[in-house]
DNA sequence: GGTAGACCTGGACGC
DNA sequence: GCGTCCAGGTCTACC
């Protein structure tokens, strides 16, 4: 049997408007394991899987327009296809943002729009569960521990978590009450009761996806809207306390209003960007953070 | 449909 | 040190 080399280098030709750092660092999930951005080398690091077993350490840089992908260990053709497919999902290489950029000059200038996501929808859902109702540092820790204890370094697969007890996940990963939700979802995905592929169909309607996501135990209105955004449905705003804070501060809104009123006001404000309301909102937030978004461990 | 309280965790803060 | 509060919510029971 031929053994793979220690290192393989792949080359990916991305869409012309892709700026690697902007795509990676414009959404907080780039700080959640197994993701990492190395500012010194301007490299995005992650760990992907080829099949359920093989873990591949990946480093992506953009020395020219093309992406340079370094894989350790080296990969053969089938594994290379898997690496390319997963990076395509992570960096949204198949999405076209030209219509959004026509409406938003600032986002166009910044090359903004490709918000990083995970290699799989399962990982996106679990990551969303770990960022709810918790300080950011805790979310970082939960994802590190999930990778360490249940994913052998990579993000755990549904089958890896499905065979685990919720109390073990809770104890080892410090995820608290989220453990039961995570294990339940993993079991449903592994058993085929929750069809992940259904959501990946680009023709799906955002409302339809939202309704199905809400069936998942642990996915409320905020989480479902956030996951819809990750699926490419940008016409839905994941409104949370951070949105309220941002809106009150940036748009000088009277803080005496009730949340429901503020919620409607926020939706009206971004309506002009339909169907890209979320991107317009997130651009404001990201632009306001500036380099702090990359440098700090808080959002 | 709207609201209140419980739920894990860990850091920040006041005492 | 210790208690309390809070963070990019969700669920359940109750009205």
PDB file of N, CA, C and O (backbone and C1' of nucleotides) in Angstrom, chain A residues 177 218 220 222-223 299, chain C residues 7-12:
ATOM      1  N   UNK A 177     -26.043  22.679  30.036  1.00  0.00           N
ATOM      2  CA  UNK A 177     -27.305  22.083  29.578  1.00  0.00           C
ATOM      3  C   UNK A 177     -27.328  21.832  28.072  1.00  0.00           C
ATOM      4  O   UNK A 177     -28.201  21.144  27.566  1.00  0.00           O
ATOM      5  N   UNK A 218     -33.188  22.938  21.242  1.00  0.00           N
ATOM      6  CA  UNK A 218     -32.043  23.800  21.542  1.00  0.00           C
ATOM      7  C   UNK A 218     -31.840  24.888  20.514  1.00  0.00           C
ATOM      8  O   UNK A 218     -30.977  25.736  20.676  1.00  0.00           O
ATOM      9  N   UNK A 220     -33.572  27.939  19.047  1.00  0.00           N
ATOM     10  CA  UNK A 220     -34.661  28.897  19.170  1.00  0.00           C
ATOM     11  C   UNK A 220     -34.645  29.865  18.005  1.00  0.00           C
ATOM     12  O   UNK A 220     -33.920  29.651  17.025  1.00  0.00           O
ATOM     13  N   UNK A 222     -33.321  32.910  17.590  1.00  0.00           N
ATOM     14  CA  UNK A 222     -32.014  33.487  17.278  1.00  0.00           C
ATOM     15  C   UNK A 222     -31.130  32.470  16.562  1.00  0.00           C
ATOM     16  O   UNK A 222     -30.546  32.749  15.509  1.00  0.00           O
ATOM     17  N   UNK A 223     -31.021  31.272  17.151  1.00  0.00           N
ATOM     18  CA  UNK A 223     -30.146  30.236  16.580  1.00  0.00           C
ATOM     19  C   UNK A 223     -30.599  29.848  15.178  1.00  0.00           C
ATOM     20  O   UNK A 223     -29.780  29.707  14.261  1.00  0.00           O
ATOM     21  N   UNK A 299     -16.044  39.860  21.305  1.00  0.00           N
ATOM     22  CA  UNK A 299     -16.662  40.387  20.101  1.00  0.00           C
ATOM     23  C   UNK A 299     -17.332  41.693  20.381  1.00  0.00           C
ATOM     24  O   UNK A 299     -17.582  42.032  21.496  1.00  0.00           O
TER      25      UNK A 299
ATOM     26  P    DA C   7     -25.285  40.870  29.855  1.00  0.00           P
ATOM     27  O5'  DA C   7     -24.416  40.091  28.766  1.00  0.00           O
ATOM     28  C5'  DA C   7     -23.002  40.158  28.816  1.00  0.00           C
ATOM     29  C4'  DA C   7     -22.439  38.885  28.228  1.00  0.00           C
ATOM     30  C3'  DA C   7     -23.145  38.426  26.955  1.00  0.00           C
ATOM     31  O3'  DA C   7     -22.192  37.971  26.017  1.00  0.00           O
ATOM     32  C1'  DA C   7     -23.195  36.697  28.567  1.00  0.00           C
ATOM     33  P    DG C   8     -22.049  38.679  24.759  1.00  0.00           P
ATOM     34  O5'  DG C   8     -23.262  38.134  23.899  1.00  0.00           O
ATOM     35  C5'  DG C   8     -24.464  38.864  23.805  1.00  0.00           C
ATOM     36  C4'  DG C   8     -25.354  38.181  22.789  1.00  0.00           C
ATOM     37  C3'  DG C   8     -25.450  36.681  22.946  1.00  0.00           C
ATOM     38  O3'  DG C   8     -26.774  36.262  22.627  1.00  0.00           O
ATOM     39  C1'  DG C   8     -24.544  37.187  20.850  1.00  0.00           C
ATOM     40  P    DG C   9     -27.659  36.140  23.831  1.00  0.00           P
ATOM     41  O5'  DG C   9     -28.264  34.703  23.592  1.00  0.00           O
ATOM     42  C5'  DG C   9     -29.413  34.573  22.794  1.00  0.00           C
ATOM     43  C4'  DG C   9     -29.656  33.100  22.653  1.00  0.00           C
ATOM     44  C3'  DG C   9     -31.034  32.784  22.122  1.00  0.00           C
ATOM     45  O3'  DG C   9     -30.940  31.558  21.409  1.00  0.00           O
ATOM     46  C1'  DG C   9     -30.870  32.100  24.381  1.00  0.00           C
ATOM     47  P    DT C  10     -32.280  30.947  20.742  1.00  0.00           P
ATOM     48  O5'  DT C  10     -32.763  29.898  21.830  1.00  0.00           O
ATOM     49  C5'  DT C  10     -31.918  28.808  22.156  1.00  0.00           C
ATOM     50  C4'  DT C  10     -32.635  27.869  23.102  1.00  0.00           C
ATOM     51  C3'  DT C  10     -34.078  27.555  22.672  1.00  0.00           C
ATOM     52  O3'  DT C  10     -34.231  26.152  22.630  1.00  0.00           O
ATOM     53  C1'  DT C  10     -33.990  28.273  24.944  1.00  0.00           C
ATOM     54  P    DC C  11     -35.628  25.510  22.234  1.00  0.00           P
ATOM     55  O5'  DC C  11     -36.218  25.100  23.644  1.00  0.00           O
ATOM     56  C5'  DC C  11     -35.404  24.328  24.532  1.00  0.00           C
ATOM     57  C4'  DC C  11     -36.151  24.109  25.841  1.00  0.00           C
ATOM     58  C3'  DC C  11     -37.606  23.697  25.646  1.00  0.00           C
ATOM     59  O3'  DC C  11     -37.868  22.560  26.444  1.00  0.00           O
ATOM     60  C1'  DC C  11     -37.451  25.599  27.083  1.00  0.00           C
ATOM     61  P    DT C  12     -39.227  21.708  26.255  1.00  0.00           P
ATOM     62  O5'  DT C  12     -40.070  22.117  27.531  1.00  0.00           O
ATOM     63  C5'  DT C  12     -39.428  22.142  28.807  1.00  0.00           C
ATOM     64  C4'  DT C  12     -40.324  22.851  29.793  1.00  0.00           C
ATOM     65  C3'  DT C  12     -41.814  22.549  29.607  1.00  0.00           C
ATOM     66  O3'  DT C  12     -42.317  21.993  30.801  1.00  0.00           O
ATOM     67  C1'  DT C  12     -41.421  24.898  29.823  1.00  0.00           C
TER      68       DT C  12
END
